[in-house]
Coordinates of C-alpha atoms in Angstrom, one line a residue:
Chain R
X12 CA -64.7 -3.1 -16.0
X13 CA -66.0 -0.4 -18.2
X14 CA -63.9 2.6 -19.2
X15 CA -66.2 4.9 -17.4
X16 CA -66.4 4.5 -13.6
X17 CA -69.7 4.1 -12.0
X18 CA -70.4 6.3 -9.0
X19 CA -70.2 3.2 -6.9
X20 CA -66.7 2.4 -8.1
X21 CA -65.6 5.9 -7.5
X22 CA -66.9 5.9 -3.9
X23 CA -65.2 2.6 -3.2
X24 CA -61.9 3.9 -4.7
X25 CA -62.1 7.0 -2.7
X26 CA -62.8 5.1 0.5
X27 CA -59.8 2.9 -0.2
X28 CA -57.5 5.8 -0.8
X29 CA -58.7 7.5 2.3
X30 CA -58.0 4.4 4.3
X31 CA -54.5 4.2 2.9
X32 CA -54.1 7.8 4.1
X33 CA -55.1 6.8 7.6
X34 CA -52.9 3.7 7.5
X35 CA -49.9 5.9 6.6
X36 CA -50.6 8.3 9.5
X37 CA -50.7 5.3 11.9
X38 CA -47.5 3.8 10.4
X39 CA -45.7 7.1 10.5
X40 CA -46.7 7.8 14.1
X41 CA -45.7 4.2 15.1
X42 CA -42.3 4.4 13.5
X43 CA -41.7 7.8 15.1
X44 CA -42.7 6.6 18.5
X45 CA -40.7 3.4 18.3
X46 CA -37.6 5.3 17.4
X47 CA -38.1 7.6 20.4
X48 CA -39.1 4.5 22.5
X49 CA -35.8 2.8 21.7
X50 CA -34.0 5.9 23.0
X51 CA -36.0 5.7 26.2
X52 CA -35.4 1.9 26.4
X53 CA -31.7 2.4 26.0
X54 CA -31.5 4.9 28.8
X55 CA -33.7 2.8 31.2
X56 CA -31.6 -0.2 30.5
X57 CA -28.4 1.6 31.1
X58 CA -29.7 2.9 34.4
X59 CA -31.0 -0.6 35.4
X60 CA -27.7 -2.3 34.5
X61 CA -25.6 0.2 36.2
X62 CA -27.9 0.8 39.2
X63 CA -25.6 -1.1 41.6
X64 CA -22.7 1.2 40.9
X65 CA -24.3 4.7 41.2
X66 CA -23.1 6.5 44.3
X67 CA -20.6 9.0 45.6
X68 CA -17.7 6.5 45.5
X69 CA -18.2 5.9 41.8
X70 CA -17.5 9.6 41.2
X71 CA -14.6 9.9 43.6
X72 CA -12.6 6.7 42.9
X73 CA -9.8 6.1 40.4
X74 CA -10.1 3.2 38.0
X75 CA -9.1 -0.1 39.5
X76 CA -8.4 -3.7 38.7
X77 CA -11.3 -4.6 41.0
X78 CA -14.6 -3.7 39.2
X79 CA -16.5 -2.9 42.4
X80 CA -13.8 -0.4 43.6
X81 CA -13.4 1.3 40.2
X82 CA -14.7 4.8 39.7
X83 CA -14.7 7.6 37.1
X84 CA -12.8 10.3 38.9
X85 CA -9.9 10.6 36.4
X86 CA -12.4 10.3 33.6
X87 CA -14.7 13.1 34.4
X88 CA -11.9 15.4 35.5
X89 CA -10.2 14.7 32.2
X90 CA -13.4 15.3 30.2
X91 CA -13.9 18.6 32.0
X92 CA -10.4 19.8 31.3
X93 CA -10.7 18.8 27.6
X94 CA -14.0 20.6 27.3
X95 CA -12.5 23.7 28.8
X96 CA -9.8 23.8 26.2
X97 CA -12.3 23.0 23.4
X98 CA -14.7 25.8 24.4
X99 CA -11.9 28.4 24.9
X100 CA -10.5 27.7 21.5
X101 CA -13.6 26.9 19.4
X102 CA -15.9 29.7 20.6
X103 CA -13.8 32.7 19.6
X104 CA -12.5 31.2 16.4
X105 CA -15.9 29.9 15.4
X106 CA -17.7 33.1 16.2
X107 CA -15.1 35.2 14.4
X108 CA -15.2 33.0 11.3
X109 CA -19.0 33.2 11.3
X110 CA -18.9 37.1 11.6
X111 CA -16.4 37.2 8.8
X112 CA -18.5 35.0 6.5
X113 CA -21.8 36.7 7.4
X114 CA -20.9 40.4 7.9
X115 CA -17.7 41.1 6.0
X116 CA -17.0 38.6 3.3
X117 CA -17.5 39.8 -0.3
X118 CA -19.3 37.5 -2.6
X119 CA -16.5 36.0 -4.7
X120 CA -14.8 32.7 -5.4
X121 CA -12.5 33.0 -2.3
X122 CA -15.5 33.2 0.1
X123 CA -17.0 30.3 -1.8
X124 CA -13.9 28.2 -1.1
X125 CA -14.2 29.0 2.6
X126 CA -17.9 28.1 2.6
X127 CA -17.3 24.8 0.8
X128 CA -14.6 24.0 3.4
X129 CA -16.9 24.6 6.3
X130 CA -19.6 22.4 4.8
X131 CA -17.1 19.7 3.9
X132 CA -15.5 19.7 7.4
X133 CA -18.9 19.0 9.0
X134 CA -19.0 15.8 7.0
X135 CA -15.4 14.5 7.7
X136 CA -15.5 11.4 9.9
X137 CA -14.4 12.2 13.4
X138 CA -11.6 9.6 13.3
X139 CA -10.0 11.5 10.5
X140 CA -9.7 14.5 12.8
X141 CA -8.0 12.0 15.2
X142 CA -5.4 11.1 12.5
X143 CA -4.9 14.8 11.8
X144 CA -4.2 15.4 15.4
X145 CA -1.9 12.4 15.7
X146 CA 0.2 13.6 12.9
X147 CA 0.1 17.3 13.6
X148 CA -0.5 18.1 17.2
X149 CA 1.1 15.0 18.8
X150 CA 4.2 14.6 16.7
X151 CA 4.8 17.8 14.5
X152 CA 3.9 20.3 17.2
X153 CA 5.2 18.1 20.0
X154 CA 2.2 18.5 22.2
X155 CA 2.3 14.8 23.0
X156 CA -0.7 12.7 24.1
X157 CA -2.0 15.5 26.2
X158 CA -5.1 17.3 27.3
X159 CA -4.1 20.2 25.0
X160 CA -3.9 17.9 21.9
X161 CA -7.3 16.4 22.7
X162 CA -8.9 19.8 23.4
X163 CA -7.6 21.3 20.1
X164 CA -8.7 18.2 18.1
X165 CA -12.3 18.4 19.5
X166 CA -12.2 22.2 18.9
X167 CA -11.5 21.7 15.2
X168 CA -14.2 19.0 15.2
X169 CA -17.0 21.3 16.5
X170 CA -15.9 24.4 14.7
X171 CA -18.4 23.8 11.8
X172 CA -21.2 23.4 14.3
X173 CA -20.4 26.7 16.0
X174 CA -19.9 28.5 12.7
X175 CA -23.3 27.3 11.3
X176 CA -25.1 28.1 14.6
X177 CA -23.6 31.6 14.8
X178 CA -24.3 32.4 11.2
X179 CA -27.9 31.5 11.6
X180 CA -28.2 33.8 14.6
X181 CA -26.5 36.7 12.8
X182 CA -28.7 36.2 9.8
X183 CA -31.8 36.5 11.9
X184 CA -30.9 40.1 13.0
X185 CA -32.9 42.4 10.7
X186 CA -31.1 44.7 8.3
X187 CA -32.8 47.7 9.7
X188 CA -30.8 47.5 12.9
X189 CA -27.6 47.5 11.0
X190 CA -28.7 50.4 8.8
X191 CA -29.8 52.5 11.8
X192 CA -26.3 52.1 13.3
X193 CA -24.5 52.8 10.1
X194 CA -26.8 55.9 9.7
X195 CA -25.4 57.2 13.0
X196 CA -21.8 56.9 11.7
X197 CA -20.8 53.6 13.2
X198 CA -18.1 51.6 11.5
X199 CA -18.8 48.0 10.5
X200 CA -17.1 46.5 13.6
X201 CA -19.0 48.9 15.8
X202 CA -22.2 47.8 14.2
X203 CA -21.3 44.2 14.7
X204 CA -20.0 44.4 18.2
X205 CA -22.6 46.8 19.7
X206 CA -25.7 45.8 17.9
X207 CA -25.6 42.5 15.9
X208 CA -23.7 40.4 18.4
X209 CA -25.8 41.2 21.5
X210 CA -28.9 40.1 19.6
X211 CA -27.2 36.9 18.5
X212 CA -26.1 35.7 22.0
X213 CA -28.8 33.1 22.2
X214 CA -28.0 31.5 18.9
X215 CA -24.3 31.5 19.6
X216 CA -24.8 29.9 23.0
X217 CA -27.0 27.2 21.4
X218 CA -24.3 26.5 18.9
X219 CA -21.7 26.3 21.6
X220 CA -23.7 23.9 23.8
X221 CA -24.6 21.7 20.9
X222 CA -21.0 21.6 19.8
X223 CA -19.8 20.7 23.3
X224 CA -22.4 18.0 23.6
X225 CA -21.0 16.5 20.5
X226 CA -17.5 16.8 21.7
X227 CA -18.1 15.3 25.1
X228 CA -19.2 12.0 23.6
X229 CA -16.5 11.8 20.9
X230 CA -14.4 8.7 21.5
X231 CA -12.6 7.8 18.2
X232 CA -10.5 10.9 17.8
X233 CA -9.1 10.9 21.3
X234 CA -8.3 7.2 21.1
X235 CA -6.3 7.9 18.0
X236 CA -4.3 10.6 19.8
X237 CA -3.5 8.1 22.5
X238 CA -5.7 8.6 25.5
X239 CA -4.9 6.2 28.2
X240 CA -7.6 4.1 29.8
X241 CA -5.9 3.6 33.2
X242 CA -5.0 6.8 34.9
X243 CA -4.8 6.9 38.6
X244 CA -3.7 10.4 39.2
X245 CA -5.2 13.8 38.5
X246 CA -3.5 16.6 36.4
X247 CA -2.4 19.6 38.4
X248 CA -5.4 21.8 39.1
X249 CA -5.5 24.8 36.8
X250 CA -6.1 27.2 39.7
X251 CA -3.9 27.3 42.8
X252 CA -3.9 29.2 46.0
X253 CA -0.5 30.7 45.6
X254 CA 1.0 33.2 43.2
X255 CA 0.5 33.2 40.1
X256 CA -2.8 31.5 40.9
X257 CA -3.1 29.8 37.5
X258 CA -0.8 27.2 36.0
X259 CA -0.8 25.5 32.7
X260 CA 0.9 22.2 33.5
X261 CA -2.4 20.4 33.2
X262 CA -2.4 21.1 29.5
X263 CA 0.6 18.9 29.0
X264 CA -0.7 16.1 31.3
X265 CA -1.7 12.7 30.0
X266 CA -5.4 12.1 30.3
X267 CA -8.4 9.8 30.1
X268 CA -12.0 10.8 29.4
X269 CA -15.5 9.5 30.1
X270 CA -16.0 7.8 26.7
X271 CA -12.5 6.2 26.8
X272 CA -13.3 4.8 30.2
X273 CA -16.6 3.4 29.0
X274 CA -15.0 1.9 25.9
X275 CA -12.3 0.2 28.1
X276 CA -14.9 -1.3 30.5
X277 CA -17.2 -2.5 27.7
X278 CA -14.2 -4.3 26.0
X279 CA -13.6 -6.4 29.1
X280 CA -15.4 -9.8 29.2
X281 CA -16.0 -9.6 33.0
X282 CA -19.6 -8.7 33.6
X283 CA -18.8 -6.6 36.7
X284 CA -16.9 -4.2 34.5
X285 CA -19.8 -4.0 32.1
X286 CA -22.0 -2.8 35.0
X287 CA -19.4 0.0 35.4
X288 CA -19.7 0.7 31.7
X289 CA -23.5 0.9 32.0
X290 CA -23.3 3.3 35.0
X291 CA -20.7 5.6 33.3
X292 CA -22.6 5.5 30.0
X293 CA -25.9 6.4 31.8
X294 CA -24.1 9.5 33.3
X295 CA -22.5 10.5 29.9
X296 CA -25.8 10.0 28.1
X297 CA -27.6 12.1 30.8
X298 CA -25.1 14.9 30.4
X299 CA -25.4 14.9 26.6
X300 CA -29.2 14.9 26.7
X301 CA -29.2 17.6 29.4
X302 CA -26.9 19.8 27.3
X303 CA -29.2 19.3 24.3
X304 CA -32.3 20.1 26.3
X305 CA -30.6 23.4 27.5
X306 CA -29.8 24.3 23.9
X307 CA -33.3 23.6 22.8
X308 CA -34.7 25.7 25.7
X309 CA -32.4 28.6 25.0
X310 CA -33.3 28.6 21.3
X311 CA -37.0 28.5 22.2
X312 CA -36.7 31.3 24.8
X313 CA -34.8 33.6 22.4
X314 CA -37.2 33.0 19.6
X315 CA -40.1 33.9 21.8
X316 CA -38.6 36.9 23.5
X317 CA -37.4 38.8 20.5
X318 CA -40.1 40.5 18.5
X319 CA -38.4 42.5 15.8
Chain M
X29 CA -10.3 74.9 14.2
X30 CA -8.6 74.0 17.5
X31 CA -11.6 75.6 19.3
X32 CA -14.1 73.4 17.5
X33 CA -11.9 70.4 18.3
X34 CA -11.8 71.3 21.9
X35 CA -15.6 71.7 22.2
X36 CA -16.0 68.5 20.4
X37 CA -13.8 66.6 22.8
X38 CA -15.6 68.0 25.8
X39 CA -19.0 67.4 24.2
X40 CA -18.4 63.8 23.2
X41 CA -16.0 62.6 26.0
X42 CA -12.6 61.2 25.5
X43 CA -13.8 57.7 24.6
X44 CA -15.8 58.8 21.6
X45 CA -13.1 61.2 20.5
X46 CA -11.3 58.7 18.4
X47 CA -10.7 60.0 14.9
X48 CA -12.5 58.4 12.0
X49 CA -9.1 57.4 10.6
X50 CA -8.3 55.5 13.8
X51 CA -11.6 53.7 13.8
X52 CA -11.3 52.8 10.2
X53 CA -7.8 51.4 10.7
X54 CA -9.1 49.4 13.7
X55 CA -11.8 48.1 11.5
X56 CA -9.4 46.9 8.9
X57 CA -7.2 45.2 11.6
X58 CA -10.2 43.4 13.0
X59 CA -11.4 42.3 9.6
X60 CA -8.0 40.7 9.1
X61 CA -8.3 38.8 12.4
X62 CA -11.8 37.6 11.5
X63 CA -10.5 36.5 8.1
X64 CA -7.7 34.6 9.8
X65 CA -10.3 32.7 11.9
X66 CA -12.4 31.9 8.8
X67 CA -9.2 30.6 7.1
X68 CA -8.8 28.0 10.0
X69 CA -11.4 25.9 8.1
X70 CA -9.4 26.0 4.9
X71 CA -6.1 25.2 6.8
X72 CA -7.8 22.3 8.6
X73 CA -8.8 20.7 5.3
X74 CA -5.4 21.3 3.8
X75 CA -3.7 19.9 6.9
X76 CA -5.9 16.8 6.8
X77 CA -5.1 16.1 3.2
X78 CA -1.4 16.8 3.7
X79 CA -1.0 14.6 6.8
X80 CA -2.9 11.7 5.2
X81 CA -1.0 11.9 1.9
X82 CA 2.5 12.4 3.5
X83 CA 2.2 9.6 6.1
X84 CA 0.6 7.2 3.6
X85 CA 3.4 8.0 1.1
X86 CA 5.8 6.3 3.6
X87 CA 3.4 3.4 3.7
X88 CA 3.4 3.1 -0.1
X89 CA 7.2 3.0 -0.1
X90 CA 6.9 -0.5 1.4
X91 CA 3.6 -1.6 -0.2
X92 CA 2.8 -1.4 -3.9
X93 CA -0.5 0.1 -4.8
X94 CA -1.2 -3.1 -6.7
X95 CA -0.8 -5.2 -3.5
X96 CA -2.8 -2.7 -1.5
X97 CA -5.8 -3.0 -3.9
X98 CA -5.6 -6.7 -4.8
X99 CA -4.4 -8.7 -1.8
X100 CA -7.2 -10.4 0.0
X101 CA -5.8 -10.2 3.4
X102 CA -5.1 -7.3 5.8
X103 CA -2.6 -8.2 8.5
X104 CA -0.1 -5.4 8.8
X105 CA 0.7 -6.2 12.4
X106 CA 1.5 -9.9 11.9
X107 CA 4.8 -11.5 11.1
X108 CA 3.3 -12.7 7.8
X109 CA 2.2 -9.2 6.8
X110 CA -0.4 -8.7 4.1
X111 CA -1.5 -5.3 3.0
X112 CA -4.8 -5.7 1.1
X113 CA -7.4 -3.1 1.9
X114 CA -10.3 -5.2 0.5
X115 CA -11.3 -6.9 3.7
X116 CA -11.6 -3.5 5.5
X117 CA -13.6 -2.1 2.6
X118 CA -15.9 -5.1 2.5
X119 CA -16.6 -4.7 6.2
X120 CA -17.3 -1.0 5.8
X121 CA -19.6 -1.5 2.9
X122 CA -21.5 -4.3 4.6
X123 CA -22.1 -2.3 7.8
X124 CA -23.1 0.7 5.7
X125 CA -25.6 -1.4 3.7
X126 CA -27.3 -2.8 6.8
X127 CA -27.4 0.7 8.2
X128 CA -29.1 2.1 5.1
X129 CA -31.7 -0.7 5.1
X130 CA -32.8 0.7 8.5
X131 CA -32.2 4.4 7.9
X132 CA -33.7 4.9 4.4
X133 CA -37.2 3.5 4.9
X134 CA -37.6 4.8 8.5
X135 CA -36.1 8.2 7.7
X136 CA -38.1 8.7 4.6
X137 CA -41.4 7.7 6.2
X138 CA -40.8 10.0 9.2
X139 CA -39.9 12.8 6.8
X140 CA -43.1 12.3 4.7
X141 CA -45.1 12.1 7.9
X142 CA -43.6 15.2 9.5
X143 CA -43.7 17.3 6.3
X144 CA -47.1 16.3 4.9
X145 CA -49.2 15.0 7.7
X146 CA -48.1 16.3 11.1
X147 CA -49.5 19.6 12.4
X148 CA -47.1 22.5 12.9
X149 CA -47.1 22.1 16.6
X150 CA -46.4 18.3 16.4
X151 CA -43.5 18.9 14.0
X152 CA -42.0 21.6 16.1
X153 CA -42.1 19.5 19.2
X154 CA -41.1 16.2 17.7
X155 CA -38.1 17.3 15.6
X156 CA -35.8 18.3 18.5
X157 CA -36.6 15.2 20.3
X158 CA -35.9 13.1 17.2
X159 CA -32.6 14.9 16.9
X160 CA -31.5 13.5 20.3
X161 CA -31.2 10.1 18.6
X162 CA -28.3 11.6 16.7
X163 CA -26.8 13.2 19.8
X164 CA -26.3 10.0 21.8
X165 CA -22.5 9.4 22.2
X166 CA -21.5 6.7 19.8
X167 CA -19.7 4.7 22.5
X168 CA -23.1 4.4 24.2
X169 CA -24.6 3.1 21.0
X170 CA -21.7 0.6 20.9
X171 CA -22.8 -0.7 24.3
X172 CA -26.4 -0.9 23.0
X173 CA -25.3 -2.9 20.0
X174 CA -23.0 -5.3 21.8
X175 CA -24.9 -6.0 25.0
X176 CA -28.6 -5.4 24.1
X177 CA -29.1 -5.8 20.3
X178 CA -26.9 -8.8 19.8
X179 CA -28.3 -10.9 22.7
X180 CA -31.8 -10.0 21.4
X181 CA -31.0 -11.1 17.9
X182 CA -29.4 -14.3 19.2
X183 CA -32.8 -15.4 20.4
X184 CA -34.0 -15.6 16.8
X185 CA -30.6 -16.5 15.2
X186 CA -28.9 -18.9 17.7
X187 CA -25.8 -19.1 15.4
X188 CA -25.1 -15.4 15.4
X189 CA -21.7 -14.7 16.8
X190 CA -21.2 -12.4 19.8
X191 CA -19.5 -9.9 17.5
X192 CA -21.3 -9.3 14.2
X193 CA -21.8 -6.6 11.6
X194 CA -25.6 -7.0 11.7
X195 CA -26.2 -5.4 15.1
X196 CA -23.6 -2.8 14.5
X197 CA -25.3 -1.9 11.2
X198 CA -28.8 -1.8 12.7
X199 CA -27.7 0.5 15.5
X200 CA -25.8 2.8 13.1
X201 CA -29.0 2.9 11.0
X202 CA -31.0 4.0 14.0
X203 CA -28.4 6.6 14.7
X204 CA -28.6 8.2 11.2
X205 CA -32.5 8.1 11.0
X206 CA -32.8 11.7 12.3
X207 CA -30.2 12.9 9.9
X208 CA -31.9 11.3 6.9
X209 CA -35.3 12.5 8.1
X210 CA -34.4 16.1 8.7
X211 CA -32.5 16.6 5.4
X212 CA -35.3 14.9 3.4
X213 CA -38.0 16.9 5.3
X214 CA -36.2 20.2 4.5
X215 CA -36.3 19.2 0.8
X216 CA -40.0 18.2 0.9
X217 CA -40.9 21.5 2.6
X218 CA -39.1 23.4 -0.1
X219 CA -41.6 22.0 -2.6
X220 CA -44.0 25.0 -3.2
X221 CA -47.5 24.9 -1.8
X222 CA -49.2 25.5 -5.1
X223 CA -48.0 22.1 -6.4
X224 CA -49.7 20.4 -3.6
X225 CA -52.8 22.4 -4.1
X226 CA -52.9 21.5 -7.7
X227 CA -52.8 17.9 -6.8
X228 CA -55.5 18.2 -4.2
X229 CA -57.7 20.0 -6.7
X230 CA -57.5 17.0 -9.0
X231 CA -58.9 14.9 -6.2
X232 CA -55.7 13.3 -4.9
X233 CA -55.5 12.4 -1.2
X234 CA -52.6 13.5 1.0
X235 CA -50.7 10.3 0.6
X236 CA -51.1 10.4 -3.2
X237 CA -49.9 14.0 -3.2
X238 CA -47.0 13.1 -1.0
X239 CA -45.8 10.2 -3.0
X240 CA -46.5 11.4 -6.5
X241 CA -46.0 15.2 -6.3
X242 CA -43.9 16.1 -3.2
X243 CA -41.4 13.2 -3.2
X244 CA -40.6 13.5 -7.0
X245 CA -40.4 17.2 -6.6
X246 CA -37.9 16.9 -3.7
X247 CA -36.0 14.0 -5.2
X248 CA -32.6 15.6 -5.4
X249 CA -32.8 16.7 -1.8
X250 CA -33.9 13.3 -0.7
X251 CA -31.1 11.7 -2.7
X252 CA -28.7 14.1 -0.9
X253 CA -30.1 13.0 2.4
X254 CA -29.4 9.3 1.6
X255 CA -25.9 10.1 0.3
X256 CA -24.9 12.2 3.3
X257 CA -26.4 9.3 5.4
X258 CA -24.1 6.8 3.6
X259 CA -21.1 9.0 4.3
X260 CA -22.0 9.1 8.0
X261 CA -22.3 5.4 8.1
X262 CA -19.0 4.8 6.4
X263 CA -17.2 7.1 8.9
X264 CA -18.9 5.7 12.0
X265 CA -16.3 4.2 14.3
X266 CA -17.1 3.2 17.9
X267 CA -20.2 1.2 17.2
X268 CA -18.3 -1.1 14.8
X269 CA -15.2 -1.2 17.0
X270 CA -17.2 -2.4 19.9
X271 CA -19.9 -4.6 18.4
X272 CA -18.5 -6.0 15.1
X273 CA -15.2 -7.4 16.3
X274 CA -11.8 -6.3 15.0
X275 CA -10.8 -9.2 12.7
X276 CA -10.4 -8.0 9.1
X277 CA -12.3 -10.6 7.1
X278 CA -13.2 -10.5 3.4
X279 CA -16.9 -11.2 3.7
X280 CA -20.2 -9.5 2.8
X281 CA -22.2 -11.7 5.3
X282 CA -23.5 -9.3 8.0
X283 CA -23.9 -12.1 10.6
X284 CA -20.1 -12.6 10.7
X285 CA -17.7 -10.6 12.7
X286 CA -15.4 -8.3 10.6
X287 CA -13.5 -5.1 10.9
X288 CA -14.2 -1.8 9.1
X289 CA -11.6 0.8 8.1
X290 CA -12.5 2.9 11.1
X291 CA -12.3 -0.1 13.5
X292 CA -8.9 -0.9 12.3
X293 CA -7.6 2.6 13.0
X294 CA -9.0 2.3 16.5
X295 CA -7.4 -1.1 17.0
X296 CA -4.0 0.1 16.1
X297 CA -4.3 3.3 18.1
X298 CA -5.1 1.3 21.2
X299 CA -1.8 -0.4 21.1
X300 CA 1.5 1.6 21.5
X301 CA 3.1 1.5 18.1
X302 CA 6.4 3.3 17.4
X303 CA 6.0 6.5 15.4
X304 CA 7.8 5.3 12.3
X305 CA 6.6 1.7 12.1
X306 CA 4.7 0.3 9.2
X307 CA 1.7 -0.3 11.5
X308 CA 1.6 3.4 12.4
X309 CA 1.8 4.4 8.7
X310 CA -0.9 1.9 7.8
X311 CA -3.6 3.7 9.7
X312 CA -2.9 6.8 7.6
X313 CA -3.3 4.8 4.4
X314 CA -6.5 3.4 5.8
X315 CA -7.6 6.9 6.8
X316 CA -6.8 8.2 3.3
X317 CA -9.1 5.5 1.8
X318 CA -11.8 6.4 4.3
X319 CA -11.4 10.1 3.5
X320 CA -11.7 9.5 -0.2
X321 CA -14.8 7.4 0.2
X322 CA -16.6 9.9 2.3
X323 CA -15.4 12.8 0.2
X324 CA -17.0 11.4 -2.9
X325 CA -20.3 11.1 -1.2
X326 CA -20.1 14.5 0.5
X327 CA -19.3 16.2 -2.7
X328 CA -22.3 14.5 -4.5
X329 CA -24.5 15.4 -1.5
X330 CA -23.3 19.0 -1.5
X331 CA -24.2 19.5 -5.1
X332 CA -27.6 17.7 -4.8
X333 CA -28.6 19.9 -1.8
X334 CA -27.6 23.0 -3.7
X335 CA -29.7 21.9 -6.6
X336 CA -32.9 21.5 -4.6
X337 CA -32.3 24.9 -2.9
X338 CA -32.1 26.5 -6.4
X339 CA -34.9 24.5 -8.0
X340 CA -37.9 26.5 -6.6

């Protein structure tokens, strides 16, 4: 081969390089599609394996030694109560922390420390939160192996998600809006409460839903706290017909949750229980995917609706 | 003076007639409340460190650091108790390695494809769907690994045991693909357009530009993606607890069953150990090791991402 390429060689080389380009596009698409395909396959398989168990009874029965009579009543009630605690704690704290970091915090080392902490907490393995809760909530604070401990643990776990989501939303509000409000004599809190927050509702909501969708599937931390897998009673309902209409006994109640129930059923060698696991897993997966879909939709709607 | 105040109060209504001093004080109080909420993050970190260190210190009263690091068996719950962390660490590293074998190539190719080849519309619609892979509850992935992936692999490897680190690792790999892909893609998109255009002007194709200009330019960000992926794989719990078995074994062979640090913590938590037993304390010692391992990777990842954000 001579040092100078002939036009023929150049053409062949170019054709080869262009083919490589096309091959990469095909490979990329294929890999992308097979990853998504696996997700679909997983869902279809769960539905197929658990098909025999779907029905009203599955939702309204307590767990049982007999697989065909076992249901997820105590699991989904437990999960709903935990999610209630998680949302009630994580939303205000997360939003307030985000407002502080975005609207108030001066740029100094102290703010830097808080920021590094938020980033770091997002990367802490979830089971470590479980150990924290076991040592702190269950034993030090004496909350026991209760709905309250579980809810608080998951609230800490999703705090970084809510903080990051809220901060993004706050940052998207243009400066001009803040300056207009300051120009009329509003204080910083008035600007934030009356102008910045209302525009950020979409982003905050997205963050909350994504956080809860993460929390609803978390298994490891609540196993560490000591969730029970066999619970054949329901905690007292939080709302009652008689005065004072609300009670908080349920917070102290022992509990089980959807992922715990699934884990327990998977661990049994009996195939009938694995069918139960598949059915419950399909329901849990559907809930998670639905929450994510809602979050994506809200984000999309808000982006489209607001034209600054 | 009082006359003006009176007209002001009628003109503005009672609600608006809060003095500036009052509003400023209220602002200061609210700022303190907001600050307290932001400090929850700092206190959480402190509490994690404190709890892990204090509880493990009880553990290390019984077990010497030397035994912890050099003993080749981990059987704190047996009568013949051994407290060597090595088998748990070997399990954790093996699963992580298998997971990376899946996540790094797939995640990188998807990132290059989305950043350099896909149209804007395609990217915007595929990314959220891809992120669903990371949103699937881990217990569901555990079911997938134990009851679908393992039986499938056994068709080709008849000797594969029912519990093994291979299928757990493969599934964890799939789980962190979107994570690796989205962090790498962010890094690649931060590479300025003019660098690509320079490359095209020299006659390079898209693939050549991607591999020789964009990827080297985004290297610190891509490295951060891998490192944060490693930290995720190390901390993953339910998939290994379900599909890899719970027997601590000192092995690096992925076709064997073994326990990871996280699986051990789950195993102990499932039983009902008394609060002050050595078994209870041992999960905090294991947790401390886990925390240190992920912390190292998180810190490296944090500085690498900061570097690529500053680079351009």
